[in-house]
Coordinates of N, CA and C in Angstrom, one line a residue:
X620 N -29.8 -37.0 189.3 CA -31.1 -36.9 188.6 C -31.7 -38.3 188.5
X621 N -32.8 -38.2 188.7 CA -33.2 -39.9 188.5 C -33.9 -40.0 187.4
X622 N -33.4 -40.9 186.8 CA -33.7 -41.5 185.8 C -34.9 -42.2 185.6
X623 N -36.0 -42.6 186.0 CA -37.6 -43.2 186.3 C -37.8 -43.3 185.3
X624 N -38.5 -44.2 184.2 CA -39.2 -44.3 183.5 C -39.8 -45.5 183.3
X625 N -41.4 -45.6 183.5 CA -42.3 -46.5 183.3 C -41.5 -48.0 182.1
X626 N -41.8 -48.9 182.1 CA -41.6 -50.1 181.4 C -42.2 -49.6 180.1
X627 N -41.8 -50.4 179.0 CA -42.5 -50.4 178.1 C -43.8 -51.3 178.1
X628 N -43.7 -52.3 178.9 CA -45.7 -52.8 179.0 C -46.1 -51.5 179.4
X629 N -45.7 -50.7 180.2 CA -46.9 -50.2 180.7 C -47.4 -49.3 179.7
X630 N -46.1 -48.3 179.1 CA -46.1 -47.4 178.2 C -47.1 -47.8 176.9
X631 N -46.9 -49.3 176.6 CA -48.4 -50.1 175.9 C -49.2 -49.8 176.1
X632 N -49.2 -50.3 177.3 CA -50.3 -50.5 178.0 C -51.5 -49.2 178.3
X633 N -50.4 -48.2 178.5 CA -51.2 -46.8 178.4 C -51.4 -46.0 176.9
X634 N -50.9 -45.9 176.1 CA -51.1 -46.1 174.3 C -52.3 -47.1 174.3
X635 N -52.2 -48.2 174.4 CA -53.8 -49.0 174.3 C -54.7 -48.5 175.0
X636 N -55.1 -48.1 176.1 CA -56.0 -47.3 176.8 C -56.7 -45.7 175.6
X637 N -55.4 -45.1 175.8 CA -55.7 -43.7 174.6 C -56.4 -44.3 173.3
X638 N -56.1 -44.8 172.3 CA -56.2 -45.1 171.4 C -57.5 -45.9 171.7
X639 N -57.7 -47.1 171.6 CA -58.7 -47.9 172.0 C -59.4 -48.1 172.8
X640 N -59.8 -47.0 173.4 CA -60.8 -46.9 174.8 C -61.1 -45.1 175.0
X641 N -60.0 -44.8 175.2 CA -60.2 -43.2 175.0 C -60.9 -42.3 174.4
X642 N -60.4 -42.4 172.9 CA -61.2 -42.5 171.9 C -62.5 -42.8 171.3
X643 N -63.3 -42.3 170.3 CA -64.4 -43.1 169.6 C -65.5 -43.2 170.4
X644 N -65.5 -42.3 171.5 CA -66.7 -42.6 173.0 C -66.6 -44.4 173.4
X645 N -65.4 -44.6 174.0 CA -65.3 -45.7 174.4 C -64.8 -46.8 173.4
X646 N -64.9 -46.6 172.3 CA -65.0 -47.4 170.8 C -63.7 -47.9 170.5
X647 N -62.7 -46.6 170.5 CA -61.4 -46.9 170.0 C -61.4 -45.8 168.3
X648 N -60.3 -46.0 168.2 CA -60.4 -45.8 166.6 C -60.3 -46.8 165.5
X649 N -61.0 -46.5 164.5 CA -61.3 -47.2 163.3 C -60.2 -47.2 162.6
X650 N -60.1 -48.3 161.6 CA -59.0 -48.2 160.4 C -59.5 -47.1 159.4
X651 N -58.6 -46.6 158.9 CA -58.4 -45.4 157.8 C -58.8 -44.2 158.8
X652 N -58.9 -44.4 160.1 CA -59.5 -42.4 160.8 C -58.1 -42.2 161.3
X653 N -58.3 -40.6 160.9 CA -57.0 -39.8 160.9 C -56.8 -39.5 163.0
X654 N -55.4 -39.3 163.3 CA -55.3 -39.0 164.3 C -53.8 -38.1 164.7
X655 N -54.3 -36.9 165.0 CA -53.7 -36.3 165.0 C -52.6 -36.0 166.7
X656 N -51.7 -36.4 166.9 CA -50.6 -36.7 168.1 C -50.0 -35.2 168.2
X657 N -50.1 -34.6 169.5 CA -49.5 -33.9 169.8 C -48.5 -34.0 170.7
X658 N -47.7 -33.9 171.1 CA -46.4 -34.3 172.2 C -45.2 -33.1 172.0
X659 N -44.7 -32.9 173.1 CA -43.5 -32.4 173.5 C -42.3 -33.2 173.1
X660 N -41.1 -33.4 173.1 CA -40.2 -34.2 173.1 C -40.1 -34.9 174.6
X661 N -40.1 -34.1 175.2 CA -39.8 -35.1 176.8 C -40.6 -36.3 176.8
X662 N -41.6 -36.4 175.8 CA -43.1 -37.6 176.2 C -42.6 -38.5 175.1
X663 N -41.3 -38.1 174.5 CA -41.0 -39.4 173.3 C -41.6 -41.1 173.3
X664 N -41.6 -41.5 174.9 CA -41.5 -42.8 174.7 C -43.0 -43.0 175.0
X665 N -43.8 -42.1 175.3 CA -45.2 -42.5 175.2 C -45.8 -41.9 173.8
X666 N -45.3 -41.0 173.2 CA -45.7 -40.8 171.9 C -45.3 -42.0 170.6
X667 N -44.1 -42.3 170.8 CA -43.7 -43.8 170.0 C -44.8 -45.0 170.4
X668 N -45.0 -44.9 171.7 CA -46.3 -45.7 171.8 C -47.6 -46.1 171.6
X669 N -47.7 -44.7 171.3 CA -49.2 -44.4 170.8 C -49.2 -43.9 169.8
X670 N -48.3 -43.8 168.8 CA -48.1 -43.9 167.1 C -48.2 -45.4 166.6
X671 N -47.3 -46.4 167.7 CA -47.4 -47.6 167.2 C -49.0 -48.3 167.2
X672 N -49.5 -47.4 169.2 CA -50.8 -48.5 168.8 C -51.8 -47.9 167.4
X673 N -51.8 -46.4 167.0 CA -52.4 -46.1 166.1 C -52.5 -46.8 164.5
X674 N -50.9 -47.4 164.5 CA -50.7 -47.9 163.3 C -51.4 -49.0 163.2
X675 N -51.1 -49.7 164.7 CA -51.7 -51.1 165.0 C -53.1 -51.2 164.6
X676 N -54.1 -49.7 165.1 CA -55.1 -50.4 165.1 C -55.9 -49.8 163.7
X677 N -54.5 -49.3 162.5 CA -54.9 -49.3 161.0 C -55.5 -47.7 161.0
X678 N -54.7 -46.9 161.6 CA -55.4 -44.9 161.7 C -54.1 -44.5 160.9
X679 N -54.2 -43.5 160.6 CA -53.4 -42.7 160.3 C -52.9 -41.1 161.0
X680 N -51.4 -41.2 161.0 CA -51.2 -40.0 161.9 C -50.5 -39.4 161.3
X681 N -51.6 -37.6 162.1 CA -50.9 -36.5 161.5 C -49.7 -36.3 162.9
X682 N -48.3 -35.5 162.4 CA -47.4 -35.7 163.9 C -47.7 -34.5 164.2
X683 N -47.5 -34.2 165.8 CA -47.6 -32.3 166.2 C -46.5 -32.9 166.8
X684 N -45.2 -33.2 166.6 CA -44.0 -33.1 167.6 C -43.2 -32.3 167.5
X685 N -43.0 -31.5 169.3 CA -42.4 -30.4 169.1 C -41.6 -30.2 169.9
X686 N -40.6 -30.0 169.8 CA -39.4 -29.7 170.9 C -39.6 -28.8 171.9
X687 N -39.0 -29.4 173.1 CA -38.8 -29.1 174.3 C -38.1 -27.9 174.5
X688 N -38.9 -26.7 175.5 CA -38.1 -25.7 175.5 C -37.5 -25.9 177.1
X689 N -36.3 -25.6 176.5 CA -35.0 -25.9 178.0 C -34.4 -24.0 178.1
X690 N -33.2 -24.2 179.1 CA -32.2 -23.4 179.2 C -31.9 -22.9 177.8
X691 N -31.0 -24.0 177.2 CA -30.5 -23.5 175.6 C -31.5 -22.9 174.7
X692 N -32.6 -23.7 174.6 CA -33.3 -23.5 173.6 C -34.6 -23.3 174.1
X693 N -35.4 -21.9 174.3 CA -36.7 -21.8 174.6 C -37.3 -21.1 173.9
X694 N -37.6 -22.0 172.7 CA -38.3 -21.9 171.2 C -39.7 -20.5 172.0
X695 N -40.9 -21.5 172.7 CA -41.6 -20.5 173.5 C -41.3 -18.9 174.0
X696 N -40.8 -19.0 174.9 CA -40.1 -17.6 175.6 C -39.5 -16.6 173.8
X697 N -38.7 -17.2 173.3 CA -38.1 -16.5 172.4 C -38.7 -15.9 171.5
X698 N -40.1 -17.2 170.9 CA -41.2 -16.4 170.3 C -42.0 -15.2 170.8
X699 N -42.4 -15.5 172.0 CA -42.9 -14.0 173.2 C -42.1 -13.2 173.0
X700 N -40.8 -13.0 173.2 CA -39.8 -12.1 172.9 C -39.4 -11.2 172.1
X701 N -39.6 -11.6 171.1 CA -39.2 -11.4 169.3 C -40.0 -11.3 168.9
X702 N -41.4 -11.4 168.9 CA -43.0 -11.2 168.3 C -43.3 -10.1 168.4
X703 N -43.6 -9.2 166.9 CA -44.6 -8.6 167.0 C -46.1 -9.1 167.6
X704 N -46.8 -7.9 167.9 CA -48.5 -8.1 167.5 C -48.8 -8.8 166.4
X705 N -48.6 -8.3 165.5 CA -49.0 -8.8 164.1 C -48.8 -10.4 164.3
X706 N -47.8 -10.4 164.3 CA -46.9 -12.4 164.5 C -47.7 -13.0 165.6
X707 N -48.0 -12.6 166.9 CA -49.0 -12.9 167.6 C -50.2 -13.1 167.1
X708 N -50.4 -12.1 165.8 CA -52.3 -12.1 165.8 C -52.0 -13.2 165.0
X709 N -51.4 -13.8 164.5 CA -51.4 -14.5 162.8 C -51.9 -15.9 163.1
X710 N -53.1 -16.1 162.1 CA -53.7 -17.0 162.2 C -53.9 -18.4 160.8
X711 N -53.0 -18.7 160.6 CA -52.9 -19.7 159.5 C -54.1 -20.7 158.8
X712 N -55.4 -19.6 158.5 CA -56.3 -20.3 158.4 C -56.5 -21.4 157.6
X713 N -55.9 -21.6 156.2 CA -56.3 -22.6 155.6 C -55.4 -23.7 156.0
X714 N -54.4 -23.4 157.1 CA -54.2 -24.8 157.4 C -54.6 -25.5 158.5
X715 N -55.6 -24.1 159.7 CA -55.8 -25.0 160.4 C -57.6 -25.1 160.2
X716 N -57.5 -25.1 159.3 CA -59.3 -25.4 158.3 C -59.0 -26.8 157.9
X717 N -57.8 -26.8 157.1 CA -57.7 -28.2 156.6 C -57.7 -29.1 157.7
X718 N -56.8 -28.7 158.8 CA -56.1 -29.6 159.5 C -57.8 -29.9 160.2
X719 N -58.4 -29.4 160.9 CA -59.8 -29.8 161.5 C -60.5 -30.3 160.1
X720 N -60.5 -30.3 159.5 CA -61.4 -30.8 158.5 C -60.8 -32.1 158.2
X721 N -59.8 -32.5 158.3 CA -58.8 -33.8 158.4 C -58.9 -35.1 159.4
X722 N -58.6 -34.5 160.5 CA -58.5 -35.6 161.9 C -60.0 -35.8 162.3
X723 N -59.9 -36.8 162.7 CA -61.0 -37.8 163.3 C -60.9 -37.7 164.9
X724 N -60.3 -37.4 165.2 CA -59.4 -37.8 166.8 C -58.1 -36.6 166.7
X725 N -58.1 -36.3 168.0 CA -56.6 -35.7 168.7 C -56.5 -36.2 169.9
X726 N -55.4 -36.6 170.0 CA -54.1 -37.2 171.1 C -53.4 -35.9 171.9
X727 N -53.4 -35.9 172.9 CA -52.5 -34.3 173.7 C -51.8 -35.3 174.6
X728 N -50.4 -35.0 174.1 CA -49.6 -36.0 175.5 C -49.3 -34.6 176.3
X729 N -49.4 -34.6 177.6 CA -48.9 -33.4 178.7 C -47.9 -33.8 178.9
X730 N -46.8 -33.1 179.1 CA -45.7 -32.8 179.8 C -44.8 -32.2 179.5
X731 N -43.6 -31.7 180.2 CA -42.8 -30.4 179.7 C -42.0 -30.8 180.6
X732 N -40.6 -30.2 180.2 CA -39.3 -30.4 180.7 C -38.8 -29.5 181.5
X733 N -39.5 -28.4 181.2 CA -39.4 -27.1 182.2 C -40.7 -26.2 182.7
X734 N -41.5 -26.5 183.5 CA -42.6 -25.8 183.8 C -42.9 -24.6 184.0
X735 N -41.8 -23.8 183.9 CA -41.1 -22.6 184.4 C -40.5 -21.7 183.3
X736 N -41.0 -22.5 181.5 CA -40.4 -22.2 180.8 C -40.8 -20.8 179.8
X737 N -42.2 -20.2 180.4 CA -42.8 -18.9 180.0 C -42.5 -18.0 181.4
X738 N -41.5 -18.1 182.4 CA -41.4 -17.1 183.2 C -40.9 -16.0 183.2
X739 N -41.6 -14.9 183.2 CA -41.2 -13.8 183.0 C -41.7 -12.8 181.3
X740 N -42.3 -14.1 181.0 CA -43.2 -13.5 179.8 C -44.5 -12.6 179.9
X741 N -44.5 -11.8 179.4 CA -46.0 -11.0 179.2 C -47.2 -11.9 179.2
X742 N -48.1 -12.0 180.3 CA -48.6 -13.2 180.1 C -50.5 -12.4 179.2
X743 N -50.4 -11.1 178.8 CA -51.0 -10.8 177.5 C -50.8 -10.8 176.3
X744 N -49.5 -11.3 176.2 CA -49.1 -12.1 174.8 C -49.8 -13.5 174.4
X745 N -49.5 -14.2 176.0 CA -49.7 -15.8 176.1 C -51.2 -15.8 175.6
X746 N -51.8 -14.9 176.3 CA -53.5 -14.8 176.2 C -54.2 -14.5 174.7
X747 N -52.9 -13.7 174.2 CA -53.4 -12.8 172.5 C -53.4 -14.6 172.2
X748 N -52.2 -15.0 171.6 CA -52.0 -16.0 171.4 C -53.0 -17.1 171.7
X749 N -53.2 -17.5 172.3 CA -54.4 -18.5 172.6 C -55.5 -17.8 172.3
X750 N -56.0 -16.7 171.9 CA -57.0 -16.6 171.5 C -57.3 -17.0 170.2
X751 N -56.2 -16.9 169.4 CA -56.3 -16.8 168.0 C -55.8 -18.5 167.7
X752 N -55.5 -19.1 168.8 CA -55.7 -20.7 168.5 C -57.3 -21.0 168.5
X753 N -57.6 -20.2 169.5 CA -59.0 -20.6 169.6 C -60.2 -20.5 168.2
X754 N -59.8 -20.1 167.4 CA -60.9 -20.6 166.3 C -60.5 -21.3 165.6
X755 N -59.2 -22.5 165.9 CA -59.2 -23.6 165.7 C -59.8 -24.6 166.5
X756 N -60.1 -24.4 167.6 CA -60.7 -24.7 168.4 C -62.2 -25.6 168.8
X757 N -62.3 -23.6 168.5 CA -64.0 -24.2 168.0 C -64.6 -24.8 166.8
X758 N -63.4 -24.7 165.6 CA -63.7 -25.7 164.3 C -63.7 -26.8 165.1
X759 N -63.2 -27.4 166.1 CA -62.8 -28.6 166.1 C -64.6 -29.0 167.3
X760 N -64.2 -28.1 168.0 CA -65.7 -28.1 168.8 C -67.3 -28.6 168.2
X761 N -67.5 -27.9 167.1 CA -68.3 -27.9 166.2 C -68.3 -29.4 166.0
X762 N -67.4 -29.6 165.0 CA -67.1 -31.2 164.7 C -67.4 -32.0 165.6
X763 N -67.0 -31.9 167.0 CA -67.3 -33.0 168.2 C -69.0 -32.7 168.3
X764 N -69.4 -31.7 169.0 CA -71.0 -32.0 168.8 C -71.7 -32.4 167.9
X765 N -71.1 -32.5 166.5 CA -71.9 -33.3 165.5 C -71.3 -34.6 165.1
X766 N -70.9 -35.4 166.6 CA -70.2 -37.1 166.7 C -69.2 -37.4 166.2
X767 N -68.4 -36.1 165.0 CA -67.2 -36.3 164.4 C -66.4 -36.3 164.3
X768 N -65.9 -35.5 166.1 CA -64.7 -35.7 166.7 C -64.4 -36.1 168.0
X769 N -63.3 -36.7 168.2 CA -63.1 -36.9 169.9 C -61.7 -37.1 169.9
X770 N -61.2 -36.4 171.6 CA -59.7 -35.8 171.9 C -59.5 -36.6 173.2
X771 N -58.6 -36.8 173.7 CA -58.2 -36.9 175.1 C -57.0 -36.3 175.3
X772 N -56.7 -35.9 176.5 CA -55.3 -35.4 176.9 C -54.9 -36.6 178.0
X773 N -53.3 -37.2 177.7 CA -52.7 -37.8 178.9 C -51.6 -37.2 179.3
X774 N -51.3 -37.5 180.6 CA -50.4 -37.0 181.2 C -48.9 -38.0 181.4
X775 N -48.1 -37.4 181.0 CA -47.0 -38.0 180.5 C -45.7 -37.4 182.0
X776 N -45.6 -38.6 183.1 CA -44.1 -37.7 184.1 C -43.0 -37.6 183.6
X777 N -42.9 -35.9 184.4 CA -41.5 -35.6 183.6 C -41.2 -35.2 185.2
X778 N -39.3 -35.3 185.3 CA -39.2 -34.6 185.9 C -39.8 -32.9 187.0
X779 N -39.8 -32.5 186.2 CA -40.2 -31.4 186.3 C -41.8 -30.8 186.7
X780 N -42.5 -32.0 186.8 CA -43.6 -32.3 187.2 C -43.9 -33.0 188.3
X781 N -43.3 -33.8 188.6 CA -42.9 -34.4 189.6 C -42.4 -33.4 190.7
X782 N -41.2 -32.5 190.4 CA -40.9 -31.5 191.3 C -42.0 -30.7 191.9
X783 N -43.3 -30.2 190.5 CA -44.3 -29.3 190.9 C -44.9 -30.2 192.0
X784 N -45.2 -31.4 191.6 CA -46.4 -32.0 192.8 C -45.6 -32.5 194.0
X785 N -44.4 -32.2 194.4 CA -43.4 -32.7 195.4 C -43.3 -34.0 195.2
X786 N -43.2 -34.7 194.9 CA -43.1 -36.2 194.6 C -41.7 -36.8 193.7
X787 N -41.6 -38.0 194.1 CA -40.2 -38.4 192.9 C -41.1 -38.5 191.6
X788 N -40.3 -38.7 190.8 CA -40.4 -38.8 189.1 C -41.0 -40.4 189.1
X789 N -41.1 -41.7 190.1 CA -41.1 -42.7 190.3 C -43.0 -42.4 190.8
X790 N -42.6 -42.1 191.7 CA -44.1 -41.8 192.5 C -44.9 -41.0 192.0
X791 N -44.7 -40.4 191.0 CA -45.7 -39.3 190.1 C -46.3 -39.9 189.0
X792 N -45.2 -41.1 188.4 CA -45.8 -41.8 187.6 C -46.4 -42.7 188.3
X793 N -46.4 -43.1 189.3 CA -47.3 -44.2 189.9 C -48.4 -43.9 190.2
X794 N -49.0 -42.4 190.3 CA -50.0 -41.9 190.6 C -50.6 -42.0 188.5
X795 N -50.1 -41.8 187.8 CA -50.7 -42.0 186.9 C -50.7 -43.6 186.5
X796 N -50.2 -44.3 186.9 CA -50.5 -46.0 186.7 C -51.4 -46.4 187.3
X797 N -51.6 -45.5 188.6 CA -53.0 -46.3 189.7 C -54.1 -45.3 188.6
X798 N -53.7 -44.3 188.6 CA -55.2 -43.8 187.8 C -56.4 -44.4 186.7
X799 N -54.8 -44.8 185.7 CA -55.3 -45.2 184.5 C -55.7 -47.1 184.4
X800 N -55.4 -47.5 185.8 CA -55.5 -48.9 185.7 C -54.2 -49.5 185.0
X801 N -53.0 -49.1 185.0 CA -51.9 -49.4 183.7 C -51.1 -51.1 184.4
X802 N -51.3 -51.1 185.4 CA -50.7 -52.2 186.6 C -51.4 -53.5 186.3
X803 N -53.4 -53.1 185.5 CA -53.8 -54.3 185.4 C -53.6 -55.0 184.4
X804 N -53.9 -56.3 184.1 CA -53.6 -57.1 183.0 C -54.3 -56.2 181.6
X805 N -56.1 -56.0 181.7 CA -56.7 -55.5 180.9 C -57.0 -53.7 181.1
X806 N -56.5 -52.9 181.2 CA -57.0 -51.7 181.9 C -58.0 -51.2 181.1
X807 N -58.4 -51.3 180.2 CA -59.4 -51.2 179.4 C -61.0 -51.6 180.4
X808 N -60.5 -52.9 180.4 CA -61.3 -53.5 181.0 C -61.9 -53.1 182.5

């Protein structure tokens, strides 16, 4: 298994990009604005890094960290499995009222340990399900056309992503270092 993983400058270096450039239409984020991190466990060492630059640059964060569905444990699949409709329909409004009424910013780190980890699921469950995220959604939607929110998604290599695009785990991340400018001194810049 190869082991690959980007340096910590870079993993900086890509956290400073997110946070301070990504963000705020170019701006960055402000001290005291809330930001809300979502990550898998496999993206640990870029979510540690873009918690740090958030602290750094005086935000506060709400955490979405959520474990990795593997072999043993496919939290995902299991929920599809064991779900009612009802449990599918369920929509936790006052928390995800609060929670958009909260964050200033969302962070989406991509990546997953198993790509392959809803196979064989009802994929009209997957769909019920994301519908009824979706009026979190568009709370959040709302808020960005009236200047008061902004999101990015980065892409974090995992194994298992690497396999999707044929590439090593080495060369998949390198495709996201030449992207993001992460090789330069200022990528910002």
């Amino acid at each position: 298994m190869n082991t690959y993983r980007p340096t910590q400058e870079i993993l900086e270096k890509y956290a400073n990009v997110l946070v301070n450039f990504a963000l705020g239409e170019g701006k960055g984020i402000s001290p005291g604005e809330v930001v809300f991190i979502k990550a898998a466990e496999c993206t640990r060492p870029l979510y540690f890094a873009v918690c740090q630059a958030v602290t750094r640059a005086g935000g506060h964060i709400i955490h979405g960290y959520e474990p990795d569905d593997d072999e043993e444990f496919n939290f995902s699949k299991g929920f599809y499995s064991a779900a009612s409709d009802e449990q599918i329909d369920f929509y936790p409004e006052q928390y995800f009222s609060g929670l958009a009424a909260t964050i200033d910013h969302r962070i989406g780190i991509l990546g997953e340990a198993d790509k392959h980890a809803l196979d064989g699921v009802d994929p009209q469950k997957i769909m019920a399900s994301g519908m009824v995220v979706k009026r979190y959604r568009d709370l959040l939607t709302a808020k960005e056309q009236k200047g008061d929110f902004t999101w990015v998604l980065a892409l974090y290599g995992t194994e298992d992503g690497a396999r999707e695009a044929e590439m090593t785990l080495e060369e998949y991340w390198g495709q996201i270092i030449d992207a993001c400018y992460l090789d330069e001194d200022d990528p910002i810049a």
